mmCIF file of C-alpha atoms in Angstrom:
data_model
loop_
_atom_site.group_PDB
_atom_site.id
_atom_site.type_symbol
_atom_site.label_atom_id
_atom_site.label_comp_id
_atom_site.label_asym_id
_atom_site.label_seq_id
_atom_site.Cartn_x
_atom_site.Cartn_y
_atom_site.Cartn_z
ATOM 1 C CA MET F 423 -63.131 218.515 175.634
ATOM 2 C CA THR F 424 -65.937 220.342 173.809
ATOM 3 C CA LYS F 425 -63.474 222.861 172.361
ATOM 4 C CA MET F 426 -61.227 220.053 171.153
ATOM 5 C CA ARG F 427 -64.156 218.327 169.472
ATOM 6 C CA ARG F 428 -65.100 221.531 167.705
ATOM 7 C CA PHE F 429 -61.511 221.997 166.596
ATOM 8 C CA TYR F 430 -61.269 218.486 165.162
ATOM 9 C CA ALA F 431 -64.642 218.942 163.457
ATOM 10 C CA ILE F 432 -63.385 221.908 161.400
ATOM 11 C CA PRO F 433 -61.804 219.795 158.578
ATOM 12 C CA TYR F 434 -64.931 217.638 158.384
ATOM 13 C CA VAL F 435 -67.250 220.659 158.216
ATOM 14 C CA PHE F 436 -65.006 222.308 155.617
ATOM 15 C CA TRP F 437 -65.002 219.150 153.495
ATOM 16 C CA LEU F 438 -68.787 218.824 153.837
ATOM 17 C CA LEU F 439 -69.386 222.416 152.781
ATOM 18 C CA LEU F 440 -66.932 222.344 149.884
ATOM 19 C CA PHE F 441 -67.601 218.942 148.344
ATOM 20 C CA VAL F 442 -71.183 218.107 149.352
ATOM 21 C CA ILE F 443 -73.321 221.147 150.087
ATOM 22 C CA ALA F 444 -71.714 223.544 147.584
ATOM 23 C CA PRO F 445 -72.074 221.183 144.561
ATOM 24 C CA VAL F 446 -75.708 220.464 145.447
ATOM 25 C CA LEU F 447 -76.457 224.176 145.728
ATOM 26 C CA LEU F 448 -74.762 224.795 142.386
ATOM 27 C CA ILE F 449 -76.875 222.098 140.726
ATOM 28 C CA VAL F 450 -80.065 223.563 142.205
ATOM 29 C CA TYR F 451 -79.025 227.071 141.105
ATOM 30 C CA GLN F 452 -78.133 225.953 137.568
ATOM 31 C CA SER F 453 -81.458 224.131 137.164
ATOM 32 C CA PHE F 454 -83.304 227.468 137.074
ATOM 33 C CA PHE F 455 -81.544 228.692 133.916
ATOM 34 C CA ASP F 456 -82.409 227.857 130.310
ATOM 35 C CA MET F 457 -79.895 227.370 127.477
ATOM 36 C CA ASP F 458 -79.769 231.131 126.875
ATOM 37 C CA GLY F 459 -78.806 231.836 130.476
ATOM 38 C CA ASN F 460 -82.171 233.299 131.439
ATOM 39 C CA PHE F 461 -83.689 232.607 134.840
ATOM 40 C CA SER F 462 -86.716 230.419 134.170
ATOM 41 C CA LEU F 463 -88.783 227.441 135.322
ATOM 42 C CA VAL F 464 -88.849 226.022 131.799
ATOM 43 C CA ASN F 465 -86.621 223.079 132.733
ATOM 44 C CA TYR F 466 -88.984 221.901 135.457
ATOM 45 C CA GLN F 467 -91.954 222.493 133.159
ATOM 46 C CA SER F 468 -90.290 220.393 130.449
ATOM 47 C CA TYR F 469 -89.478 217.602 132.887
ATOM 48 C CA LEU F 470 -92.906 217.445 134.529
ATOM 49 C CA GLY F 471 -94.806 217.870 131.256
ATOM 50 C CA SER F 472 -92.832 215.449 129.093
ATOM 51 C CA GLY F 473 -93.747 211.789 128.795
ATOM 52 C CA LYS F 474 -90.186 211.085 127.692
ATOM 53 C CA TYR F 475 -88.749 212.091 131.064
ATOM 54 C CA LEU F 476 -91.536 210.242 132.873
ATOM 55 C CA ILE F 477 -90.539 207.044 131.058
ATOM 56 C CA MET F 478 -86.872 207.652 131.937
ATOM 57 C CA THR F 479 -87.818 208.140 135.585
ATOM 58 C CA LEU F 480 -89.863 204.934 135.644
ATOM 59 C CA ASN F 481 -87.017 203.072 133.915
ATOM 60 C CA SER F 482 -84.526 204.350 136.481
ATOM 61 C CA VAL F 483 -86.705 203.316 139.419
ATOM 62 C CA TRP F 484 -87.563 199.957 137.833
ATOM 63 C CA TYR F 485 -83.973 198.957 137.059
ATOM 64 C CA ALA F 486 -82.760 200.226 140.448
ATOM 65 C CA PHE F 487 -85.495 198.122 142.075
ATOM 66 C CA LEU F 488 -84.511 195.023 140.091
ATOM 67 C CA ILE F 489 -80.822 195.475 140.868
ATOM 68 C CA THR F 490 -81.569 195.967 144.560
ATOM 69 C CA LEU F 491 -83.945 193.003 144.739
ATOM 70 C CA ILE F 492 -81.588 190.573 142.984
ATOM 71 C CA THR F 493 -78.670 191.817 145.067
ATOM 72 C CA LEU F 494 -80.654 191.362 148.282
ATOM 73 C CA VAL F 495 -81.788 187.843 147.350
ATOM 74 C CA ILE F 496 -78.159 186.834 146.757
ATOM 75 C CA SER F 497 -76.591 188.823 149.598
ATOM 76 C CA TYR F 498 -78.722 187.805 152.567
ATOM 77 C CA PRO F 499 -78.054 184.039 152.350
ATOM 78 C CA THR F 500 -74.405 184.804 151.544
ATOM 79 C CA ALA F 501 -74.011 187.067 154.591
ATOM 80 C CA TYR F 502 -75.800 184.543 156.805
ATOM 81 C CA PHE F 503 -73.568 181.740 155.548
ATOM 82 C CA LEU F 504 -70.441 183.851 156.112
ATOM 83 C CA THR F 505 -71.289 184.286 159.795
ATOM 84 C CA LYS F 506 -71.087 180.502 160.170
ATOM 85 C CA LEU F 507 -67.670 180.110 158.565
ATOM 86 C CA ARG F 508 -64.467 179.701 160.525
ATOM 87 C CA HIS F 509 -62.299 182.021 158.426
ATOM 88 C CA LYS F 510 -64.969 184.625 157.785
ATOM 89 C CA ASP F 511 -62.505 187.535 157.630
ATOM 90 C CA LEU F 512 -60.679 185.935 154.721
ATOM 91 C CA TRP F 513 -63.919 185.378 152.800
ATOM 92 C CA LEU F 514 -65.014 188.948 153.492
ATOM 93 C CA LEU F 515 -61.721 190.188 152.098
ATOM 94 C CA LEU F 516 -62.302 188.202 148.899
ATOM 95 C CA ILE F 517 -65.761 189.782 148.587
ATOM 96 C CA ILE F 518 -64.405 193.287 149.140
ATOM 97 C CA LEU F 519 -61.424 192.920 146.776
ATOM 98 C CA PRO F 520 -63.409 193.600 143.550
ATOM 99 C CA THR F 521 -64.397 197.016 144.914
ATOM 100 C CA TRP F 522 -60.728 198.026 144.719
ATOM 101 C CA VAL F 523 -60.791 197.622 140.928
ATOM 102 C CA ASN F 524 -61.837 200.622 138.849
ATOM 103 C CA LEU F 525 -65.443 200.474 137.637
ATOM 104 C CA LEU F 526 -64.419 201.174 134.040
ATOM 105 C CA LEU F 527 -61.956 198.270 134.064
ATOM 106 C CA LYS F 528 -64.636 195.913 135.374
ATOM 107 C CA ALA F 529 -67.056 197.086 132.692
ATOM 108 C CA TYR F 530 -64.523 196.420 129.916
ATOM 109 C CA ALA F 531 -63.735 193.020 131.445
ATOM 110 C CA PHE F 532 -67.401 192.063 131.180
ATOM 111 C CA ILE F 533 -67.493 193.330 127.585
ATOM 112 C CA GLY F 534 -64.854 190.706 126.863
ATOM 113 C CA ILE F 535 -66.745 188.043 128.807
ATOM 114 C CA PHE F 536 -70.175 188.679 127.254
ATOM 115 C CA GLY F 537 -68.993 189.682 123.767
ATOM 116 C CA ILE F 538 -69.791 187.617 120.682
ATOM 117 C CA HIS F 539 -66.261 186.184 120.835
ATOM 118 C CA GLY F 540 -66.159 186.158 124.635
ATOM 119 C CA SER F 541 -65.665 183.299 127.045
ATOM 120 C CA VAL F 542 -69.402 182.808 127.649
ATOM 121 C CA ASN F 543 -70.093 182.329 123.945
ATOM 122 C CA HIS F 544 -67.079 180.013 123.642
ATOM 123 C CA PHE F 545 -68.638 177.873 126.374
ATOM 124 C CA LEU F 546 -72.015 177.937 124.583
ATOM 125 C CA GLU F 547 -70.328 176.801 121.364
ATOM 126 C CA ILE F 548 -68.723 173.885 123.199
ATOM 127 C CA MET F 549 -72.144 172.948 124.570
ATOM 128 C CA GLY F 550 -73.548 173.044 121.027
ATOM 129 C CA VAL F 551 -75.825 176.027 121.639
ATOM 130 C CA GLY F 552 -73.920 178.422 119.407
ATOM 131 C CA PRO F 553 -73.006 182.082 119.951
ATOM 132 C CA LYS F 554 -75.697 184.346 121.350
ATOM 133 C CA GLN F 555 -76.054 188.118 121.619
ATOM 134 C CA ILE F 556 -75.535 188.514 125.357
ATOM 135 C CA LEU F 557 -73.870 191.916 125.431
ATOM 136 C CA PHE F 558 -76.150 194.973 125.090
ATOM 137 C CA THR F 559 -79.101 193.190 126.694
ATOM 138 C CA ASP F 560 -81.025 193.670 129.922
ATOM 139 C CA PHE F 561 -79.522 190.413 131.178
ATOM 140 C CA SER F 562 -75.934 191.594 130.763
ATOM 141 C CA PHE F 563 -76.731 195.002 132.255
ATOM 142 C CA LEU F 564 -78.432 193.534 135.340
ATOM 143 C CA THR F 565 -75.718 190.899 135.786
ATOM 144 C CA VAL F 566 -72.876 193.418 135.772
ATOM 145 C CA ALA F 567 -74.758 195.915 137.957
ATOM 146 C CA VAL F 568 -75.580 193.218 140.532
ATOM 147 C CA TYR F 569 -71.978 191.984 140.524
ATOM 148 C CA ILE F 570 -70.691 195.499 141.199
ATOM 149 C CA GLU F 571 -73.226 196.245 143.956
ATOM 150 C CA LEU F 572 -73.049 192.892 145.802
ATOM 151 C CA PRO F 573 -70.315 193.855 148.330
ATOM 152 C CA PHE F 574 -72.261 196.961 149.355
ATOM 153 C CA MET F 575 -75.276 194.815 150.248
ATOM 154 C CA ILE F 576 -73.407 191.936 151.851
ATOM 155 C CA MET F 577 -71.333 194.012 154.275
ATOM 156 C CA PRO F 578 -74.117 195.801 156.225
ATOM 157 C CA ILE F 579 -76.199 192.610 156.417
ATOM 158 C CA PHE F 580 -73.168 190.654 157.611
ATOM 159 C CA ASN F 581 -72.413 193.267 160.274
ATOM 160 C CA ALA F 582 -76.011 193.195 161.511
ATOM 161 C CA LEU F 583 -75.997 189.392 161.739
ATOM 162 C CA GLU F 584 -72.569 189.326 163.339
ATOM 163 C CA GLU F 585 -73.588 191.802 166.055
ATOM 164 C CA MET F 586 -76.677 189.787 166.951
ATOM 165 C CA ASN F 587 -76.715 188.366 170.475
ATOM 166 C CA PRO F 588 -76.450 184.545 170.139
ATOM 167 C CA SER F 589 -78.361 184.084 173.415
ATOM 168 C CA LEU F 590 -81.515 185.366 171.681
ATOM 169 C CA ILE F 591 -81.333 182.540 169.151
ATOM 170 C CA SER F 592 -80.661 180.023 171.935
ATOM 171 C CA ALA F 593 -83.637 181.364 173.888
ATOM 172 C CA SER F 594 -85.853 180.966 170.827
ATOM 173 C CA ARG F 595 -84.790 177.344 170.456
ATOM 174 C CA ASP F 596 -85.310 176.693 174.176
ATOM 175 C CA LEU F 597 -88.863 178.030 173.869
ATOM 176 C CA GLY F 598 -89.627 175.453 171.206
ATOM 177 C CA ALA F 599 -89.240 177.465 167.996
ATOM 178 C CA ASN F 600 -87.951 175.590 164.976
ATOM 179 C CA SER F 601 -85.326 176.976 162.583
ATOM 180 C CA TYR F 602 -87.894 178.709 160.374
ATOM 181 C CA GLU F 603 -89.684 180.367 163.306
ATOM 182 C CA THR F 604 -86.355 181.438 164.806
ATOM 183 C CA PHE F 605 -85.347 183.035 161.529
ATOM 184 C CA ARG F 606 -88.712 184.730 160.969
ATOM 185 C CA ARG F 607 -89.239 186.021 164.506
ATOM 186 C CA VAL F 608 -85.684 186.646 165.728
ATOM 187 C CA ILE F 609 -82.960 186.714 163.086
ATOM 188 C CA LEU F 610 -84.765 188.586 160.298
ATOM 189 C CA PRO F 611 -86.245 191.388 162.484
ATOM 190 C CA LEU F 612 -82.907 191.972 164.215
ATOM 191 C CA SER F 613 -81.057 192.157 160.890
ATOM 192 C CA LEU F 614 -83.485 194.571 159.194
ATOM 193 C CA ASN F 615 -81.284 197.584 159.958
ATOM 194 C CA GLY F 616 -78.499 195.935 157.962
ATOM 195 C CA VAL F 617 -80.940 195.208 155.130
ATOM 196 C CA LYS F 618 -82.094 198.833 155.102
ATOM 197 C CA SER F 619 -78.508 200.091 155.010
ATOM 198 C CA GLY F 620 -77.751 197.715 152.152
ATOM 199 C CA VAL F 621 -80.823 198.845 150.230
ATOM 200 C CA GLN F 622 -79.688 202.457 150.596
ATOM 201 C CA ALA F 623 -76.148 201.593 149.482
ATOM 202 C CA VAL F 624 -77.413 199.786 146.361
ATOM 203 C CA PHE F 625 -80.664 201.468 145.316
ATOM 204 C CA ILE F 626 -79.412 205.047 145.471
ATOM 205 C CA PRO F 627 -76.353 204.577 143.177
ATOM 206 C CA SER F 628 -78.407 202.344 140.873
ATOM 207 C CA LEU F 629 -80.769 205.241 140.164
ATOM 208 C CA SER F 630 -78.074 207.185 138.360
ATOM 209 C CA LEU F 631 -76.081 204.515 136.506
ATOM 210 C CA PHE F 632 -74.920 205.760 133.129
ATOM 211 C CA MET F 633 -71.544 204.168 132.405
ATOM 212 C CA LEU F 634 -72.961 200.633 132.534
ATOM 213 C CA THR F 635 -76.027 201.616 130.516
ATOM 214 C CA ARG F 636 -73.718 202.790 127.736
ATOM 215 C CA LEU F 637 -70.946 200.158 127.835
ATOM 216 C CA ILE F 638 -72.920 197.061 128.871
ATOM 217 C CA GLY F 639 -76.522 197.988 128.015
ATOM 218 C CA GLY F 640 -75.575 199.581 124.695
ATOM 219 C CA ASN F 641 -77.899 202.527 125.463
ATOM 220 C CA ARG F 642 -80.871 200.144 125.283
ATOM 221 C CA VAL F 643 -81.381 200.875 128.969
ATOM 222 C CA ILE F 644 -82.266 204.575 129.142
ATOM 223 C CA THR F 645 -82.239 206.053 132.640
ATOM 224 C CA LEU F 646 -82.021 209.498 134.200
ATOM 225 C CA GLY F 647 -78.281 209.028 134.613
ATOM 226 C CA THR F 648 -77.993 208.592 130.846
ATOM 227 C CA ALA F 649 -80.095 211.735 130.297
ATOM 228 C CA ILE F 650 -77.864 213.772 132.617
ATOM 229 C CA GLU F 651 -74.762 212.633 130.729
ATOM 230 C CA GLN F 652 -76.343 213.560 127.378
ATOM 231 C CA HIS F 653 -77.438 217.014 128.525
ATOM 232 C CA PHE F 654 -74.075 217.916 130.028
ATOM 233 C CA LEU F 655 -71.765 216.402 127.404
ATOM 234 C CA VAL F 656 -73.758 216.342 124.151
ATOM 235 C CA THR F 657 -76.574 218.907 124.040
ATOM 236 C CA GLN F 658 -74.752 221.270 126.453
ATOM 237 C CA ASN F 659 -78.089 221.966 128.144
ATOM 238 C CA TRP F 660 -76.667 222.222 131.649
ATOM 239 C CA GLY F 661 -79.896 223.621 133.061
ATOM 240 C CA MET F 662 -81.912 220.553 132.056
ATOM 241 C CA GLY F 663 -79.154 218.239 133.207
ATOM 242 C CA SER F 664 -79.107 220.004 136.572
ATOM 243 C CA THR F 665 -82.906 219.758 136.815
ATOM 244 C CA ILE F 666 -82.750 215.982 136.379
ATOM 245 C CA GLY F 667 -79.953 215.941 138.951
ATOM 246 C CA VAL F 668 -82.202 217.763 141.420
ATOM 247 C CA ILE F 669 -84.951 215.182 140.799
ATOM 248 C CA LEU F 670 -82.467 212.388 141.511
ATOM 249 C CA ILE F 671 -81.305 214.076 144.713
ATOM 250 C CA ILE F 672 -84.916 214.369 145.889
ATOM 251 C CA ALA F 673 -85.506 210.697 145.026
ATOM 252 C CA MET F 674 -82.404 209.694 146.976
ATOM 253 C CA PHE F 675 -83.562 211.611 150.034
ATOM 254 C CA LEU F 676 -86.956 209.910 149.808
ATOM 255 C CA VAL F 677 -85.271 206.500 149.691
ATOM 256 C CA MET F 678 -83.184 207.406 152.728
ATOM 257 C CA LEU F 679 -86.309 208.505 154.615
ATOM 258 C CA LEU F 680 -88.176 205.324 153.731
ATOM 259 C CA THR F 681 -85.309 202.993 154.630
ATOM 260 C CA GLY F 682 -83.902 204.941 157.577
ATOM 261 C CA GLU F 683 -84.218 203.863 161.200
ATOM 262 C CA LYS F 684 -87.369 205.206 162.778
ATOM 263 C CA LYS F 685 -87.449 206.476 166.325
ATOM 264 C CA LYS F 686 -90.236 205.854 168.770
ATOM 265 C CA GLY F 687 -90.446 207.619 172.103
ATOM 266 C CA GLY F 688 -86.963 209.014 171.664
ATOM 267 C CA GLN F 689 -85.464 205.544 171.253
ATOM 268 C CA ARG F 690 -84.552 203.563 168.170
ATOM 269 C CA LYS F 691 -86.602 200.533 167.474
#
């Protein structure tokens, strides 16, 4: 049985080495070279010593935090409500369906919705408010980002709530706890693993958004993802772009450590 497991693990290990570990190693390697191809630490010195990159880093973390927070506030009640529905599988399918559509197509769809001649402004004109500049604002950027990330927050929270033992909730009620106390002391703690998984699934990709910052934010929202795109495609400074990529990888690992399940005495909490 052990030999069979090792045999079946070969494609997975090969895929991991070729498409995960190798690209990361290449990015780390490239980050130590300047534009002239010389081995140097100048890229890290420029990043750590530049206020411009510090502002980009803070912007990336701030917008990722906002996207994650708004997504969580919407997703938790939605996931909890879904567990109470009769045809929950159908509703889950409707939530998952938008993830099958290409990200670029969804971005262009929202350009049409939020544009000066879009459906939102048509509605505002009917209401007598008049057309407003909605596209290329923080509001439009956050709205589209939250819409795209919602399924990735709802699913893990829903799974955590769905796997919860109903007898624990019944026991809480039998012991005299009201609905609020039952939620605070039983439901929320038992669903935290789903919340943590959702935070990972949303916060980490939100750190490196660049397509939405360009198409929806109009480059008003400057993040590290935008800087990476500029260095690789415009300035051709691959070393600096790789350095920022390394910083993002480190940040992602830190997020995973902070939101991962902790073990105590060899057992998961």
